[in-house]
Amino acid sequence: MTEVDVKQKVLAANAAAAAGLRETFARAGTLVVNLISSPGSGKTTLLEKTIAALKGSLRLGGLEGDIATERDAERLRRTGIPARQILTGGSCHLDARQVERALAEEGGRLSNLDVLFIENVGNLICPTGYDLGEDFKVVLLSVTEGEDKPFKYPAIFARAAVTVVTKIDLLPYVAFDLAAVRDQVASLAPEGRLVEVSATTGAGMDAWLSILTGALAKKRAAVGATR
Amino acid sequence: MTEVDVKQKVLAANAAAAAGLRETFARAGTLVVNLISSPGSGKTTLLEKTIAALKGSLRLGGLEGDIATERDAERLRRTGIPARQILTGGSCHLDARQVERALAEEGGRLSNLDVLFIENVGNLICPTGYDLGEDFKVVLLSVTEGEDKPFKYPAIFARAAVTVVTKIDLLPYVAFDLAAVRDQVASLAPEGRLVEVSATTGAGMDAWLSILTGALAKKRAAVGATR
């Protein structure tokens, strides 16, 4: 087998596992969101604030992908929801079989949820092509990273249904062309949504939360219709 | 071949190419620095300021690795030095054969330099294992990314001879435990250097520049000794 053959075989196996996960999530009526960004864009912090806002009314859970440490799963567990760390063994992305295994090993603690958040390994490239059975991908971009990122990493911004521009409380202190980001994301993902948030001040959180609750309502209606 | 075999074959081919590059750079007395970080940590901005400070006295050049766009090479060329963009064809890191090819295609414009800066694809994972024939790796971490990164991506912080903490002008506006980063980097890379800079204010730039000029002096002495 050549390098290309191996890659295709890996992606085919991933797609098969992802299809199985998607069926499982549909049966349970669980909305699954796959969060992707550079390291340090604020994925875990956004989840902490999201969980604080929604956990009173919804059953939530989290899967955290990393190369090393249980830090992020611990941060989610401190919010009071079940969360499991997946250490990827050096790999720069989660794959669907890791998600399958993690859910099986949790023995039901991460099943029958309203929303399962999957926080991918901090990386704008590798996670792009790996379907985890999610309803949609969310890409985060912090204003400290520079407005060139949707140009330099177009694939993930094209595939994500939602772009979250984070840390907007830091806009006064950095050079960041928000209009350029809005234009480029609109051109890469014409059907996509873009929200601008600060987990620190709470700005924009309502728009983000309503995307989640809207998607959950839509999924429940679709699951109800097929039952 | 299994997936593991393919990976080993790729790394062996890379190591052979890197050894060739290292010989070429040694003959030319060129110091080669491989810069690695998350997207948006400030690699290109640090290089712009470094070039502005050194180009009067040294012959400098740049290789820029990215998935998409010529933006970074254009930024370096605007400083007045020769620079070439390498588009990696979707790959999340540069490899030594891409560097070989780029140097050959430049037909001497990136040879006989004092310092060649190689800016890797924005990624804390993939570039770690790929030797490009450099004298040393530099990892950048911006204070907006959070102090957990050396814990979550230990391999690159262990392998980099220099850690540059960037954007320290933003320290008043973010929660960032600098002491934790200093301790963790010292434990991962006991022989390594750590500098804290702001390309905006110029703070710390002298320490960074003196690492480069010191390493160049040492390399020239070594090259001279073997001639």
Coordinates of C-alpha atoms in Angstrom, one line a residue:
Chain A
M1 CA 0.0 0.0 0.0
T2 CA 1.2 3.5 -0.7
E3 CA 0.9 6.4 1.6
V4 CA -2.2 7.6 -0.2
D5 CA -3.8 4.2 0.0
V6 CA -3.2 4.1 3.8
K7 CA -4.8 7.5 4.2
Q8 CA -7.8 6.5 2.1
K9 CA -8.2 3.3 4.1
V10 CA -8.0 5.3 7.4
L11 CA -10.6 7.8 6.2
A12 CA -13.0 5.0 5.0
A13 CA -12.8 3.3 8.3
N14 CA -13.5 6.6 10.0
A15 CA -16.5 7.3 7.8
A16 CA -18.0 3.9 8.7
A17 CA -17.6 4.5 12.4
A18 CA -18.9 8.0 12.1
A19 CA -22.1 6.7 10.3
G20 CA -22.7 4.3 13.2
L21 CA -22.2 7.1 15.7
R22 CA -24.6 9.4 13.8
E23 CA -27.3 6.7 14.0
T24 CA -26.8 6.2 17.7
F25 CA -27.0 10.0 18.3
A26 CA -30.1 10.2 16.2
R27 CA -31.9 7.4 18.1
A28 CA -31.0 9.2 21.4
G29 CA -32.0 12.6 20.0
T30 CA -28.6 14.0 21.1
L31 CA -27.3 17.1 19.4
V32 CA -23.5 16.6 18.8
V33 CA -21.2 19.6 18.2
N34 CA -17.6 19.2 17.2
L35 CA -15.5 22.2 18.3
I36 CA -12.3 22.9 16.4
S37 CA -9.7 25.7 16.7
S38 CA -6.1 26.6 17.2
P39 CA -4.7 25.8 20.7
G40 CA -5.8 28.6 23.0
S41 CA -8.7 30.1 21.0
G42 CA -11.0 29.5 24.0
K43 CA -12.8 26.3 23.3
T44 CA -12.9 25.0 26.9
T45 CA -13.7 28.5 28.3
L46 CA -16.6 28.9 25.8
L47 CA -17.9 25.4 26.9
E48 CA -17.6 26.3 30.6
K49 CA -19.8 29.4 30.0
T50 CA -22.2 27.5 27.7
I51 CA -22.6 24.7 30.3
A52 CA -23.3 27.2 33.1
A53 CA -26.0 28.8 31.0
L54 CA -27.7 25.5 29.8
K55 CA -27.2 22.9 32.4
G56 CA -30.3 23.8 34.4
S57 CA -32.5 22.9 31.5
L58 CA -30.6 20.4 29.4
R59 CA -28.6 17.2 29.9
L60 CA -25.1 17.9 28.8
G61 CA -21.9 16.0 28.4
G62 CA -18.4 16.5 27.0
L63 CA -15.6 14.6 25.2
E64 CA -12.2 16.3 25.3
G65 CA -9.4 15.5 22.8
D66 CA -5.8 16.2 23.6
I67 CA -2.3 14.9 23.2
A68 CA -1.6 15.2 26.9
T69 CA -3.2 15.9 30.3
E70 CA -6.7 15.4 31.7
R71 CA -7.0 19.2 32.3
D72 CA -9.8 20.0 29.9
A73 CA -12.1 17.1 31.0
E74 CA -11.4 18.1 34.6
R75 CA -12.5 21.7 33.8
L76 CA -15.8 20.4 32.3
R77 CA -16.4 18.1 35.2
R78 CA -16.0 21.0 37.6
T79 CA -19.0 22.5 35.9
G80 CA -21.0 19.5 37.1
I81 CA -21.4 17.6 33.8
P82 CA -20.0 14.2 32.8
A83 CA -16.9 14.5 30.7
R84 CA -14.2 12.2 29.5
Q85 CA -10.7 12.9 28.2
I86 CA -9.5 11.2 25.1
L87 CA -5.8 11.1 24.8
T88 CA -5.0 10.6 21.1
G89 CA -1.6 9.0 21.4
G90 CA 0.1 11.8 19.6
S91 CA -2.5 12.2 16.8
C92 CA -3.4 15.8 15.9
H93 CA -7.2 15.0 15.7
L94 CA -9.9 12.9 17.2
D95 CA -11.3 10.0 15.1
A96 CA -14.7 8.4 15.2
R97 CA -13.4 5.1 16.6
Q98 CA -11.9 7.0 19.6
V99 CA -15.3 8.6 20.2
E100 CA -17.0 5.1 19.9
R101 CA -14.6 3.6 22.4
A102 CA -14.9 6.5 24.8
L103 CA -18.7 6.3 24.8
A104 CA -18.6 2.5 25.3
E105 CA -16.2 2.8 28.2
E106 CA -18.3 5.4 29.9
G107 CA -21.1 2.7 30.1
G108 CA -24.0 5.0 29.4
R109 CA -22.9 8.1 31.4
L110 CA -22.5 10.0 28.1
S111 CA -25.6 8.5 26.4
N112 CA -29.2 9.9 26.5
L113 CA -27.9 13.5 26.6
D114 CA -29.6 16.5 25.0
V115 CA -26.2 17.9 23.8
L116 CA -22.8 16.3 23.6
F117 CA -19.9 18.7 23.1
I118 CA -16.8 17.2 21.5
E119 CA -13.8 19.4 21.9
N120 CA -11.2 18.4 19.3
V121 CA -7.4 18.6 19.6
G122 CA -6.3 22.2 19.2
N123 CA -5.5 22.3 15.5
L124 CA -6.9 24.1 12.4
I125 CA -5.9 21.4 10.0
C126 CA -6.0 17.7 11.0
P127 CA -9.5 17.6 12.5
T128 CA -11.0 19.0 9.3
G129 CA -11.4 15.8 7.4
Y130 CA -12.5 13.5 10.3
D131 CA -16.3 13.1 10.7
L132 CA -17.1 12.2 14.3
G133 CA -20.8 11.7 13.7
E134 CA -21.5 15.2 14.8
D135 CA -24.5 17.4 13.7
F136 CA -22.1 20.2 12.8
K137 CA -18.6 21.5 13.2
V138 CA -17.9 24.8 15.0
V139 CA -14.7 26.6 14.4
L140 CA -13.4 29.2 16.9
L141 CA -11.1 32.1 16.0
S142 CA -9.8 34.4 18.7
V143 CA -9.3 38.1 17.8
T144 CA -5.7 37.8 19.1
E145 CA -4.8 35.3 16.3
G146 CA -5.2 37.7 13.4
E147 CA -7.8 38.1 10.6
D148 CA -5.7 36.1 8.1
K149 CA -6.7 32.7 9.6
P150 CA -9.8 32.1 7.4
F151 CA -7.6 32.8 4.4
K152 CA -4.8 30.5 5.5
Y153 CA -6.9 27.7 6.8
P154 CA -9.9 27.9 4.4
A155 CA -11.0 24.2 4.6
I156 CA -12.1 24.3 8.2
F157 CA -13.9 27.6 7.8
A158 CA -15.7 26.3 4.8
R159 CA -16.8 23.1 6.5
A160 CA -17.9 24.6 9.9
A161 CA -21.6 25.4 10.1
V162 CA -20.7 28.0 12.8
T163 CA -17.8 30.3 13.2
V164 CA -17.3 31.8 16.7
V165 CA -15.0 34.8 16.9
T166 CA -13.8 34.7 20.5
K167 CA -12.2 37.1 23.0
I168 CA -13.9 40.2 21.5
D169 CA -13.2 42.0 24.8
L170 CA -9.6 42.2 23.6
L171 CA -10.5 44.0 20.3
P172 CA -9.3 47.4 21.7
Y173 CA -5.8 46.1 22.3
V174 CA -5.1 44.2 19.1
A175 CA -5.1 44.9 15.3
F176 CA -7.8 42.6 14.0
D177 CA -9.9 43.3 10.9
L178 CA -13.3 41.9 11.9
A179 CA -14.9 43.0 8.6
A180 CA -12.4 41.0 6.6
V181 CA -13.1 37.9 8.7
R182 CA -16.9 38.4 8.2
D183 CA -16.5 38.7 4.5
Q184 CA -14.1 35.7 4.1
V185 CA -16.2 33.4 6.2
A186 CA -19.4 34.5 4.3
S187 CA -17.6 33.6 1.1
L188 CA -16.2 30.3 2.3
A189 CA -19.5 29.2 4.1
P190 CA -22.4 31.0 2.6
E191 CA -24.9 28.9 4.6
G192 CA -22.9 29.3 7.8
R193 CA -23.5 31.4 10.9
L194 CA -20.9 33.7 12.5
V195 CA -21.2 34.9 16.1
E196 CA -18.8 37.2 18.0
V197 CA -18.5 36.4 21.7
S198 CA -16.6 37.3 24.8
A199 CA -16.7 34.6 27.5
T200 CA -15.3 37.2 29.9
T201 CA -18.0 39.8 29.5
G202 CA -20.8 37.6 28.2
A203 CA -21.2 39.6 25.0
G204 CA -22.6 37.6 22.1
M205 CA -23.3 34.5 24.3
D206 CA -27.1 34.7 23.7
A207 CA -26.6 34.4 19.9
W208 CA -24.4 31.4 20.4
L209 CA -26.8 29.7 22.9
S210 CA -29.7 30.3 20.6
I211 CA -27.9 28.5 17.7
L212 CA -27.5 25.5 20.0
T213 CA -31.0 25.4 21.3
G214 CA -32.4 26.1 17.8
A215 CA -30.4 23.2 16.4
L216 CA -31.5 20.9 19.3
A217 CA -35.2 21.8 18.7
K218 CA -34.8 21.0 15.0
K219 CA -33.1 17.7 15.7
R220 CA -35.8 16.6 18.1
A221 CA -38.5 17.5 15.6
A222 CA -36.7 15.4 12.9
V223 CA -36.2 12.5 15.3
G224 CA -39.9 12.7 16.3
A225 CA -41.0 12.7 12.7
T226 CA -39.1 9.4 11.9
R227 CA -40.3 7.6 15.1
Chain B
M1 CA 2.7 -1.9 4.5
T2 CA 0.9 -1.0 7.7
E3 CA 0.1 2.6 8.7
V4 CA 3.1 2.5 11.1
D5 CA 5.4 1.2 8.4
V6 CA 4.4 4.1 6.1
K7 CA 5.0 6.6 8.9
Q8 CA 8.4 5.2 9.6
K9 CA 9.3 5.2 5.9
V10 CA 8.3 8.8 5.6
L11 CA 10.3 9.8 8.7
A12 CA 13.4 7.9 7.5
A13 CA 13.2 9.7 4.1
N14 CA 12.8 13.0 5.9
A15 CA 15.8 12.3 8.1
A16 CA 18.0 11.6 5.1
A17 CA 16.9 14.8 3.4
A18 CA 17.5 16.8 6.6
A19 CA 21.0 15.4 6.9
G20 CA 21.8 16.6 3.4
L21 CA 20.4 20.1 4.2
R22 CA 22.3 20.3 7.4
E23 CA 25.6 19.6 5.5
T24 CA 24.7 22.3 2.9
F25 CA 23.9 24.9 5.6
A26 CA 27.1 24.0 7.5
R27 CA 29.2 24.5 4.3
A28 CA 27.5 27.9 3.8
G29 CA 27.9 28.9 7.4
T30 CA 24.1 29.6 7.5
L31 CA 22.3 29.6 10.8
V32 CA 18.9 28.0 10.3
V33 CA 16.0 28.5 12.7
N34 CA 12.7 26.5 12.5
L35 CA 9.9 28.5 14.1
I36 CA 6.8 26.6 15.3
S37 CA 3.7 27.7 17.1
S38 CA -0.1 27.6 17.0
P39 CA -1.7 29.7 14.2
G40 CA -1.7 33.3 15.3
S41 CA 1.0 33.3 18.0
G42 CA 2.9 35.9 16.1
K43 CA 5.7 34.1 14.2
T44 CA 5.5 36.3 11.1
T45 CA 5.3 39.5 13.2
L46 CA 8.3 38.4 15.3
L47 CA 10.2 37.8 12.0
E48 CA 9.3 41.2 10.6
K49 CA 10.7 42.9 13.7
T50 CA 13.8 40.6 13.8
I51 CA 14.5 41.3 10.1
A52 CA 14.1 45.1 10.6
A53 CA 16.7 44.9 13.4
L54 CA 19.2 42.6 11.7
K55 CA 19.0 43.2 8.0
G56 CA 21.5 46.1 8.0
S57 CA 24.3 43.8 9.3
L58 CA 23.3 40.3 8.2
R59 CA 22.2 38.5 5.0
L60 CA 18.7 37.1 5.8
G61 CA 16.2 34.9 4.0
G62 CA 12.9 33.2 4.8
L63 CA 10.9 30.1 3.9
E64 CA 7.2 30.2 4.8
G65 CA 5.1 27.1 5.3
D66 CA 1.3 27.2 4.9
I67 CA -1.7 25.3 3.7
A68 CA -2.9 28.3 1.6
T69 CA -2.0 31.8 0.5
E70 CA 1.3 33.6 -0.2
R71 CA 0.6 36.1 2.5
D72 CA 3.4 35.3 4.9
A73 CA 6.1 35.2 2.2
E74 CA 4.8 38.5 0.9
R75 CA 5.0 40.0 4.4
L76 CA 8.7 39.0 4.6
R77 CA 9.5 40.2 1.1
R78 CA 8.1 43.6 2.1
T79 CA 10.8 43.8 4.7
G80 CA 13.3 43.6 1.8
I81 CA 14.7 40.1 2.1
P82 CA 14.3 37.1 -0.2
A83 CA 11.5 34.8 0.9
R84 CA 9.6 31.9 -0.6
Q85 CA 6.2 30.4 0.2
I86 CA 6.0 26.7 0.5
L87 CA 2.4 25.4 0.1
T88 CA 2.3 22.0 1.8
G89 CA -0.6 20.5 -0.2
G90 CA -2.8 20.1 2.9
S91 CA 0.0 18.8 5.1
C92 CA 0.1 20.2 8.6
H93 CA 3.9 20.6 8.7
L94 CA 6.9 21.3 6.4
D95 CA 9.2 18.4 5.5
A96 CA 12.9 18.4 4.5
R97 CA 12.2 17.5 0.9
Q98 CA 9.9 20.5 0.5
V99 CA 12.7 22.7 1.9
E100 CA 15.3 21.1 -0.5
R101 CA 13.0 21.7 -3.5
A102 CA 12.3 25.3 -2.5
L103 CA 16.0 26.1 -2.1
A104 CA 16.8 24.5 -5.5
E105 CA 14.0 26.3 -7.2
E106 CA 15.2 29.7 -5.8
G107 CA 18.4 29.0 -7.7
G108 CA 20.8 30.5 -5.2
R109 CA 18.7 33.4 -3.9
L110 CA 18.3 31.6 -0.6
S111 CA 21.9 30.3 -0.4
N112 CA 24.9 32.0 1.2
L113 CA 22.8 33.6 3.9
D114 CA 23.8 34.4 7.4
V115 CA 20.5 33.4 8.8
L116 CA 17.6 31.4 7.1
F117 CA 14.3 31.6 9.0
I118 CA 11.9 28.7 8.3
E119 CA 8.4 29.5 9.5
N120 CA 6.6 26.2 9.8
V121 CA 2.8 25.7 9.3
G122 CA 0.9 27.0 12.3
N123 CA 0.6 23.8 14.4
L124 CA 1.9 22.7 17.8
I125 CA 1.9 19.0 16.9
C126 CA 2.7 17.9 13.4
P127 CA 6.0 19.9 12.9
T128 CA 7.5 18.5 16.0
G129 CA 8.9 15.3 14.5
Y130 CA 10.2 16.7 11.2
D131 CA 13.8 17.7 11.1
L132 CA 14.4 20.4 8.4
G133 CA 18.2 20.5 8.9
E134 CA 17.8 23.5 11.2
D135 CA 20.3 24.4 13.9
F136 CA 17.4 24.6 16.4
K137 CA 13.7 24.8 16.8
V138 CA 12.0 27.9 18.3
V139 CA 8.5 27.5 19.8
L140 CA 6.3 30.6 20.3
L141 CA 3.5 30.8 22.8
S142 CA 1.4 34.0 23.0
V143 CA 0.0 35.0 26.4
T144 CA -3.5 35.0 25.0
E145 CA -3.3 31.2 24.4
G146 CA -3.2 30.3 28.1
E147 CA -0.5 28.9 30.3
D148 CA -1.7 25.3 29.9
K149 CA -0.1 24.9 26.4
P150 CA 3.4 23.6 27.5
F151 CA 1.5 21.0 29.6
K152 CA -0.8 20.0 26.8
Y153 CA 1.8 20.0 24.0
P154 CA 4.9 18.9 25.9
A155 CA 6.8 17.4 22.9
I156 CA 7.4 20.6 21.1
F157 CA 8.4 22.6 24.2
A158 CA 10.8 19.8 25.1
R159 CA 12.4 19.8 21.7
A160 CA 12.7 23.5 21.1
A161 CA 16.0 25.1 22.1
V162 CA 14.2 28.5 22.6
T163 CA 10.7 29.3 23.8
V164 CA 9.5 32.8 22.9
V165 CA 6.5 34.0 25.0
T166 CA 4.9 36.6 22.7
K167 CA 2.4 39.5 23.0
I168 CA 3.4 40.3 26.6
D169 CA 1.9 43.8 26.1
L170 CA -1.4 42.0 26.5
L171 CA -0.6 40.6 29.9
P172 CA -2.7 43.2 31.7
Y173 CA -5.8 42.1 29.9
V174 CA -5.6 38.3 30.1
A175 CA -5.3 35.6 32.8
F176 CA -1.9 34.0 32.1
D177 CA 0.3 32.4 34.7
L178 CA 3.8 33.3 33.4
A179 CA 5.5 31.6 36.4
A180 CA 3.7 28.3 35.6
V181 CA 5.0 28.5 32.0
R182 CA 8.6 29.3 33.1
D183 CA 8.5 26.4 35.5
Q184 CA 7.0 23.9 33.0
V185 CA 9.4 24.9 30.1
A186 CA 12.4 24.7 32.5
S187 CA 11.3 21.2 33.4
L188 CA 10.7 20.1 29.8
A189 CA 13.8 21.7 28.4
P190 CA 16.4 22.2 31.1
E191 CA 19.0 23.4 28.6
G192 CA 16.6 25.6 26.7
R193 CA 16.2 29.4 26.8
L194 CA 13.0 31.3 27.4
V195 CA 12.5 34.9 26.3
E196 CA 9.4 37.1 26.8
V197 CA 8.8 39.6 24.0
S198 CA 6.3 42.1 22.6
A199 CA 6.8 42.8 19.0
T200 CA 4.4 45.8 19.5
T201 CA 6.4 47.6 22.3
G202 CA 9.8 46.0 21.5
A203 CA 10.1 44.6 25.0
G204 CA 12.4 41.6 25.2
M205 CA 13.6 41.9 21.6
D206 CA 17.2 42.4 22.6
A207 CA 17.3 39.1 24.4
W208 CA 15.8 37.3 21.4
L209 CA 18.2 39.0 19.0
S210 CA 21.2 38.2 21.1
I211 CA 20.2 34.5 21.1
L212 CA 20.3 34.6 17.3
T213 CA 23.6 36.5 16.9
G214 CA 25.2 34.4 19.6
A215 CA 24.2 31.2 17.8
L216 CA 25.4 32.6 14.5
A217 CA 28.8 33.5 16.0
K218 CA 29.1 30.0 17.5
K219 CA 28.2 28.3 14.2
R220 CA 30.7 30.4 12.2
A221 CA 33.4 29.5 14.7
A222 CA 32.5 25.8 14.3
V223 CA 32.5 26.0 10.5
G224 CA 35.8 27.9 10.6
A225 CA 37.3 25.2 12.8
T226 CA 36.5 22.4 10.3
R227 CA 37.6 24.3 7.2

